[in-house]
Structure formats: structure tokens, C-alpha cells
mmCIF file of C-alpha atoms in Angstrom:
data_model
loop_
_atom_site.group_PDB
_atom_site.id
_atom_site.type_symbol
_atom_site.label_atom_id
_atom_site.label_comp_id
_atom_site.label_asym_id
_atom_site.label_seq_id
_atom_site.Cartn_x
_atom_site.Cartn_y
_atom_site.Cartn_z
ATOM 1 C CA MET A 1 -26.016 -29.156 -13.826
ATOM 2 C CA LEU A 2 -27.484 -28.090 -10.797
ATOM 3 C CA ALA A 3 -24.756 -29.538 -8.714
ATOM 4 C CA LEU A 4 -22.022 -28.269 -10.859
ATOM 5 C CA ARG A 5 -23.227 -24.348 -10.419
ATOM 6 C CA ARG A 6 -23.460 -25.300 -6.480
ATOM 7 C CA SER A 7 -20.265 -26.707 -6.454
ATOM 8 C CA ARG A 8 -18.661 -23.435 -8.434
ATOM 9 C CA ARG A 9 -20.563 -21.164 -5.832
ATOM 10 C CA ARG A 10 -19.028 -23.101 -3.132
ATOM 11 C CA PHE A 11 -15.759 -22.285 -4.218
ATOM 12 C CA ALA A 12 -16.035 -18.619 -5.595
ATOM 13 C CA LEU A 13 -17.485 -17.535 -2.147
ATOM 14 C CA PRO A 14 -14.219 -18.817 -0.024
ATOM 15 C CA ALA A 15 -12.158 -17.489 -2.806
ATOM 16 C CA LEU A 16 -13.371 -14.204 -2.925
ATOM 17 C CA THR A 17 -13.394 -14.212 1.018
ATOM 18 C CA VAL A 18 -9.939 -14.694 0.894
ATOM 19 C CA LEU A 19 -9.225 -12.234 -1.505
ATOM 20 C CA LEU A 20 -11.142 -9.480 0.446
ATOM 21 C CA ALA A 21 -9.411 -10.326 3.657
ATOM 22 C CA ALA A 22 -5.965 -10.061 1.914
ATOM 23 C CA PHE A 23 -6.975 -6.868 0.162
ATOM 24 C CA ILE A 24 -8.046 -5.614 3.705
ATOM 25 C CA LEU A 25 -5.166 -6.770 5.443
ATOM 26 C CA ALA A 26 -2.892 -4.963 2.655
ATOM 27 C CA ALA A 27 -4.549 -1.905 3.197
ATOM 28 C CA CYS A 28 -4.286 -1.780 6.760
ATOM 29 C CA THR A 29 -0.453 -2.838 7.177
ATOM 30 C CA GLY A 30 1.293 -1.707 3.617
ATOM 31 C CA PRO A 31 2.962 1.428 2.413
ATOM 32 C CA GLY A 32 0.785 4.310 3.147
ATOM 33 C CA SER A 33 -1.649 3.204 5.497
ATOM 34 C CA TYR A 34 -2.213 5.951 8.201
ATOM 35 C CA ARG A 35 -4.623 6.949 10.983
ATOM 36 C CA THR A 36 -4.497 9.652 13.297
ATOM 37 C CA VAL A 37 -5.352 9.904 16.820
ATOM 38 C CA ARG A 38 -6.499 13.347 18.546
ATOM 39 C CA GLY A 39 -3.661 14.194 21.434
ATOM 40 C CA GLY A 40 -2.348 16.715 23.600
ATOM 41 C CA MET A 41 -5.591 18.313 24.271
ATOM 42 C CA SER A 42 -8.701 16.218 24.386
ATOM 43 C CA ASP A 43 -10.333 18.193 22.068
ATOM 44 C CA PRO A 44 -9.102 21.100 19.903
ATOM 45 C CA GLY A 45 -9.361 24.237 21.781
ATOM 46 C CA ASN A 46 -12.904 26.355 21.725
ATOM 47 C CA PHE A 47 -13.187 28.452 19.041
ATOM 48 C CA VAL A 48 -10.167 27.333 17.218
ATOM 49 C CA ARG A 49 -11.417 27.223 13.813
ATOM 50 C CA ASP A 50 -12.562 30.952 14.484
ATOM 51 C CA TYR A 51 -9.068 31.347 15.128
ATOM 52 C CA LEU A 52 -7.643 30.053 11.950
ATOM 53 C CA GLN A 53 -10.359 32.076 10.221
ATOM 54 C CA TYR A 54 -8.638 35.163 11.896
ATOM 55 C CA ALA A 55 -5.294 34.316 10.992
ATOM 56 C CA GLY A 56 -5.790 33.628 7.520
ATOM 57 C CA ARG A 57 -8.170 36.818 7.017
ATOM 58 C CA GLU A 58 -5.738 38.840 4.718
ATOM 59 C CA GLY A 59 -3.552 36.012 3.420
ATOM 60 C CA PRO A 60 -2.117 32.285 4.121
ATOM 61 C CA VAL A 61 -1.316 30.912 7.344
ATOM 62 C CA LEU A 62 2.259 30.249 8.404
ATOM 63 C CA VAL A 63 3.589 26.165 8.393
ATOM 64 C CA GLU A 64 6.427 25.342 10.276
ATOM 65 C CA VAL A 65 8.434 22.206 10.326
ATOM 66 C CA PRO A 66 11.022 22.676 12.577
ATOM 67 C CA ALA A 67 12.757 18.857 11.678
ATOM 68 C CA GLY A 68 13.161 16.932 8.695
ATOM 69 C CA ALA A 69 11.765 13.453 7.516
ATOM 70 C CA MET A 70 11.792 11.289 4.591
ATOM 71 C CA GLY A 71 15.054 12.240 3.518
ATOM 72 C CA LEU A 72 13.789 15.927 3.454
ATOM 73 C CA THR A 73 14.804 18.503 5.650
ATOM 74 C CA GLY A 74 12.204 20.589 7.831
ATOM 75 C CA ARG A 75 13.013 23.561 5.436
ATOM 76 C CA GLN A 76 12.517 21.608 2.535
ATOM 77 C CA LEU A 77 9.572 19.622 3.529
ATOM 78 C CA ALA A 78 7.393 22.783 4.987
ATOM 79 C CA PRO A 79 6.689 24.195 1.623
ATOM 80 C CA ARG A 80 5.569 20.607 0.647
ATOM 81 C CA VAL A 81 3.256 20.503 3.456
ATOM 82 C CA ALA A 82 1.964 23.899 3.245
ATOM 83 C CA ASP A 83 0.909 23.298 -0.409
ATOM 84 C CA MET A 84 -0.793 19.652 0.514
ATOM 85 C CA ILE A 85 -2.958 21.221 3.037
ATOM 86 C CA SER A 86 -3.987 24.298 1.461
ATOM 87 C CA GLY A 87 -7.789 24.444 1.278
ATOM 88 C CA SER A 88 -8.299 21.087 3.498
ATOM 89 C CA VAL A 89 -10.061 22.908 6.130
ATOM 90 C CA PHE A 90 -13.753 21.899 5.733
ATOM 91 C CA GLY A 91 -15.747 24.897 5.040
ATOM 92 C CA MET A 92 -13.243 27.366 4.727
ATOM 93 C CA THR A 93 -10.771 28.440 2.233
ATOM 94 C CA THR A 94 -7.694 28.866 4.434
ATOM 95 C CA GLN A 95 -4.331 28.720 2.595
ATOM 96 C CA PHE A 96 -1.181 27.940 4.006
ATOM 97 C CA THR A 97 3.103 28.634 3.224
ATOM 98 C CA ALA A 98 6.212 28.044 4.580
ATOM 99 C CA ASP A 99 7.094 31.515 3.522
ATOM 100 C CA ARG A 100 6.914 33.925 6.725
ATOM 101 C CA THR A 101 7.262 37.025 4.584
ATOM 102 C CA ALA A 102 3.955 36.358 2.963
ATOM 103 C CA VAL A 103 1.751 35.947 5.819
ATOM 104 C CA ARG A 104 0.143 38.699 7.772
ATOM 105 C CA GLU A 105 -0.064 37.015 11.343
ATOM 106 C CA PRO A 106 3.219 35.275 11.699
ATOM 107 C CA ASN A 107 2.375 34.515 15.250
ATOM 108 C CA TRP A 108 -0.273 32.248 14.447
ATOM 109 C CA ARG A 109 1.212 29.319 13.074
ATOM 110 C CA ILE A 110 0.652 25.347 12.464
ATOM 111 C CA ILE A 111 4.042 23.568 13.418
ATOM 112 C CA PHE A 112 4.306 19.870 12.065
ATOM 113 C CA LEU A 113 6.812 17.455 13.661
ATOM 114 C CA PHE A 114 7.420 13.900 11.827
ATOM 115 C CA ASN A 115 9.279 11.092 13.586
ATOM 116 C CA ASN A 116 8.651 13.011 16.900
ATOM 117 C CA ALA A 117 9.621 11.696 20.322
ATOM 118 C CA LEU A 118 6.195 10.033 21.780
ATOM 119 C CA ASN A 119 6.414 12.086 25.103
ATOM 120 C CA ILE A 120 6.579 15.673 23.531
ATOM 121 C CA ARG A 121 3.759 17.632 24.280
ATOM 122 C CA GLY A 122 1.777 20.243 22.260
ATOM 123 C CA ASP A 123 2.402 23.283 24.539
ATOM 124 C CA GLU A 124 6.313 22.422 24.176
ATOM 125 C CA VAL A 125 6.473 22.288 20.563
ATOM 126 C CA CYS A 126 4.630 25.867 20.255
ATOM 127 C CA ALA A 127 7.294 26.975 22.888
ATOM 128 C CA GLY A 128 9.942 25.798 20.448
ATOM 129 C CA GLU A 129 10.836 22.253 21.792
ATOM 130 C CA VAL A 130 11.961 19.677 19.027
ATOM 131 C CA ARG A 131 12.648 16.112 20.062
ATOM 132 C CA GLN A 132 12.585 13.475 17.175
ATOM 133 C CA ASN A 133 12.929 9.472 17.279
ATOM 134 C CA THR A 134 16.863 9.029 16.065
ATOM 135 C CA GLY A 135 16.089 5.041 15.828
ATOM 136 C CA LYS A 136 14.097 3.213 13.202
ATOM 137 C CA PRO A 137 11.986 5.831 11.120
ATOM 138 C CA SER A 138 8.249 5.935 11.569
ATOM 139 C CA MET A 139 5.620 8.780 11.221
ATOM 140 C CA ASN A 140 4.503 9.210 14.743
ATOM 141 C CA SER A 141 3.640 13.181 14.213
ATOM 142 C CA LEU A 142 2.241 15.843 16.122
ATOM 143 C CA ALA A 143 0.408 18.869 14.423
ATOM 144 C CA VAL A 144 -0.270 21.682 16.890
ATOM 145 C CA PHE A 145 -1.798 25.310 15.992
ATOM 146 C CA CYS A 146 -0.497 27.961 18.259
ATOM 147 C CA HIS A 147 -0.141 31.734 18.485
ATOM 148 C CA ARG A 148 3.318 32.810 19.833
ATOM 149 C CA ASP A 149 3.999 30.046 22.349
ATOM 150 C CA ARG A 150 0.368 29.162 23.117
ATOM 151 C CA LEU A 151 -0.984 26.230 22.221
ATOM 152 C CA TYR A 152 -4.935 26.542 20.940
ATOM 153 C CA ALA A 153 -5.205 22.886 19.435
ATOM 154 C CA SER A 154 -2.819 19.801 18.953
ATOM 155 C CA VAL A 155 -3.466 16.673 17.037
ATOM 156 C CA SER A 156 -0.898 13.370 17.145
ATOM 157 C CA GLY A 157 -0.729 10.853 14.464
ATOM 158 C CA TYR A 158 0.687 7.498 13.528
ATOM 159 C CA ALA A 159 1.280 5.904 10.046
ATOM 160 C CA GLU A 160 2.846 2.581 8.721
ATOM 161 C CA SER A 161 4.815 4.002 6.118
ATOM 162 C CA PHE A 162 5.111 6.373 3.206
ATOM 163 C CA GLY A 163 6.840 5.940 -0.269
ATOM 164 C CA GLY A 164 7.999 9.263 0.142
ATOM 165 C CA VAL A 165 6.800 12.874 0.467
ATOM 166 C CA ASP A 166 5.279 12.464 -3.175
ATOM 167 C CA ASP A 167 2.993 9.558 -1.890
ATOM 168 C CA PRO A 168 -0.622 10.329 -2.350
ATOM 169 C CA ALA A 169 -1.374 8.716 0.962
ATOM 170 C CA PHE A 170 1.359 11.130 2.970
ATOM 171 C CA ARG A 171 -0.846 14.182 1.061
ATOM 172 C CA ALA A 172 -3.796 12.474 2.622
ATOM 173 C CA TYR A 173 -2.395 11.847 5.959
ATOM 174 C CA ALA A 174 -1.244 15.684 6.405
ATOM 175 C CA ARG A 175 -4.726 16.637 5.311
ATOM 176 C CA GLN A 176 -6.169 14.356 8.014
ATOM 177 C CA LEU A 177 -4.009 15.838 10.605
ATOM 178 C CA VAL A 178 -5.412 19.271 9.772
ATOM 179 C CA ASP A 179 -8.976 18.097 9.724
ATOM 180 C CA GLU A 180 -8.660 16.556 12.908
ATOM 181 C CA LEU A 181 -6.985 20.003 13.957
ATOM 182 C CA PHE A 182 -9.812 21.866 13.036
ATOM 183 C CA PRO A 183 -12.829 19.505 13.236
ATOM 184 C CA ARG A 184 -16.179 20.511 11.744
ATOM 185 C CA ASN A 185 -19.087 20.858 13.953
ATOM 186 C CA SER A 186 -22.662 19.847 13.722
ATOM 187 C CA ASP A 187 -23.768 23.477 13.203
ATOM 188 C CA GLU A 188 -21.433 23.680 10.277
ATOM 189 C CA MET A 189 -22.468 20.609 8.762
ATOM 190 C CA LEU A 190 -25.959 21.687 8.545
ATOM 191 C CA ARG A 191 -25.195 24.987 7.566
ATOM 192 C CA LEU A 192 -23.122 23.677 4.660
ATOM 193 C CA GLY A 193 -25.421 21.039 3.484
ATOM 194 C CA GLY A 194 -25.158 18.064 5.915
ATOM 195 C CA TRP A 195 -23.030 14.990 5.564
ATOM 196 C CA ASP A 196 -22.426 13.083 2.376
ATOM 197 C CA ASP A 197 -22.969 9.550 3.799
#
């Protein structure tokens, strides 16, 4: 009986290891996987969270998506992204909108480029430059926070694939870009109760 129990354990451990490895591989490479990498500036600009708070003090902050992705035009995608990222900035209640008439400070805005050319800089996007890859669709992304044509923060990101704009992983990706654009600092974390983990 003891020998039988040991043989089951020997089989169960390798099988569990293989299943776990397959799950991790699928999570890293399958549809909806994502990661972001800060780009443009080595760090978001000084006081960028204060500027965001100022921009949204009397209403939502403007979101622009000047070029389309995932089968939608930029105009169709912008309100969806604005809705996804509203309330996502840590420790703030900032709301976002694609409706320029609904904002009090239209010169402050976040611009998202999806499927963008990899060599475009954040300051070029703030100045109105738009370039996209026209080859194989990808989710190379650039998010910038601007005042008029001045860049205050920039984040680049890359995702393997999404099942469309309604994919929960796309929502998580958009929110992660914003989280990187306006990162929490240690003082805020301590003031608001510290880290969860």
C-alpha cells in the first residue's frame, strides 16, 4: 500500500508541474496577454499627478485617440477608452471623456495611439503627429499626457493580442497604461493606507 501511494505521488507531481507550466505559457503568450513598459521619458514628469488633479478639478479630463485600432476608428474608440480608464488613477477620482465640450480644461489631455510606429516620440504626439504601423496588426501603444503641445508624461506599451475592444484584458491594459502614466509614490501609498501585498 505504501509503494502504491508513493507511485501516485511521483506521477502527480510531474503532471501538476506540466499543467502549471502550460497555464503560465498560455497566460504569457495567448490572446489578451499584455505588458507595459514606460517610455518617452525615463520617468513621468515631476508633479504629473498634481497637473492631472488640476486638469480634472471641475470635470472630466479629455481623452483623444487620433487613429483607429481593432476595427474601430479613433473617434469610436476614444469614448470606450475614456470610460475604461475613468477612476483608475490610484488615490484619485478623476474621470475621463472623449467629449471636448464636457471638459473645463481642453488643453490638458491624454492621447492614446494603438498600433503606432515604434519610432514616434511622445512630444511629437502632443504636437499632433500620428503614425501607425500599417502592416501586421499589433498593440504597440503610446499614451501621453499633454498640455497643448507640451509633453508632461509618456508611457509605451506592448500587448500580444486582444479579442476586441470588449476584451476585459484590453480594459486592464488601458488602465495599466494610465497607472504607469500617473504612478503612485511612496508618500501617497503610506497616506492612503500602504500597499496591499
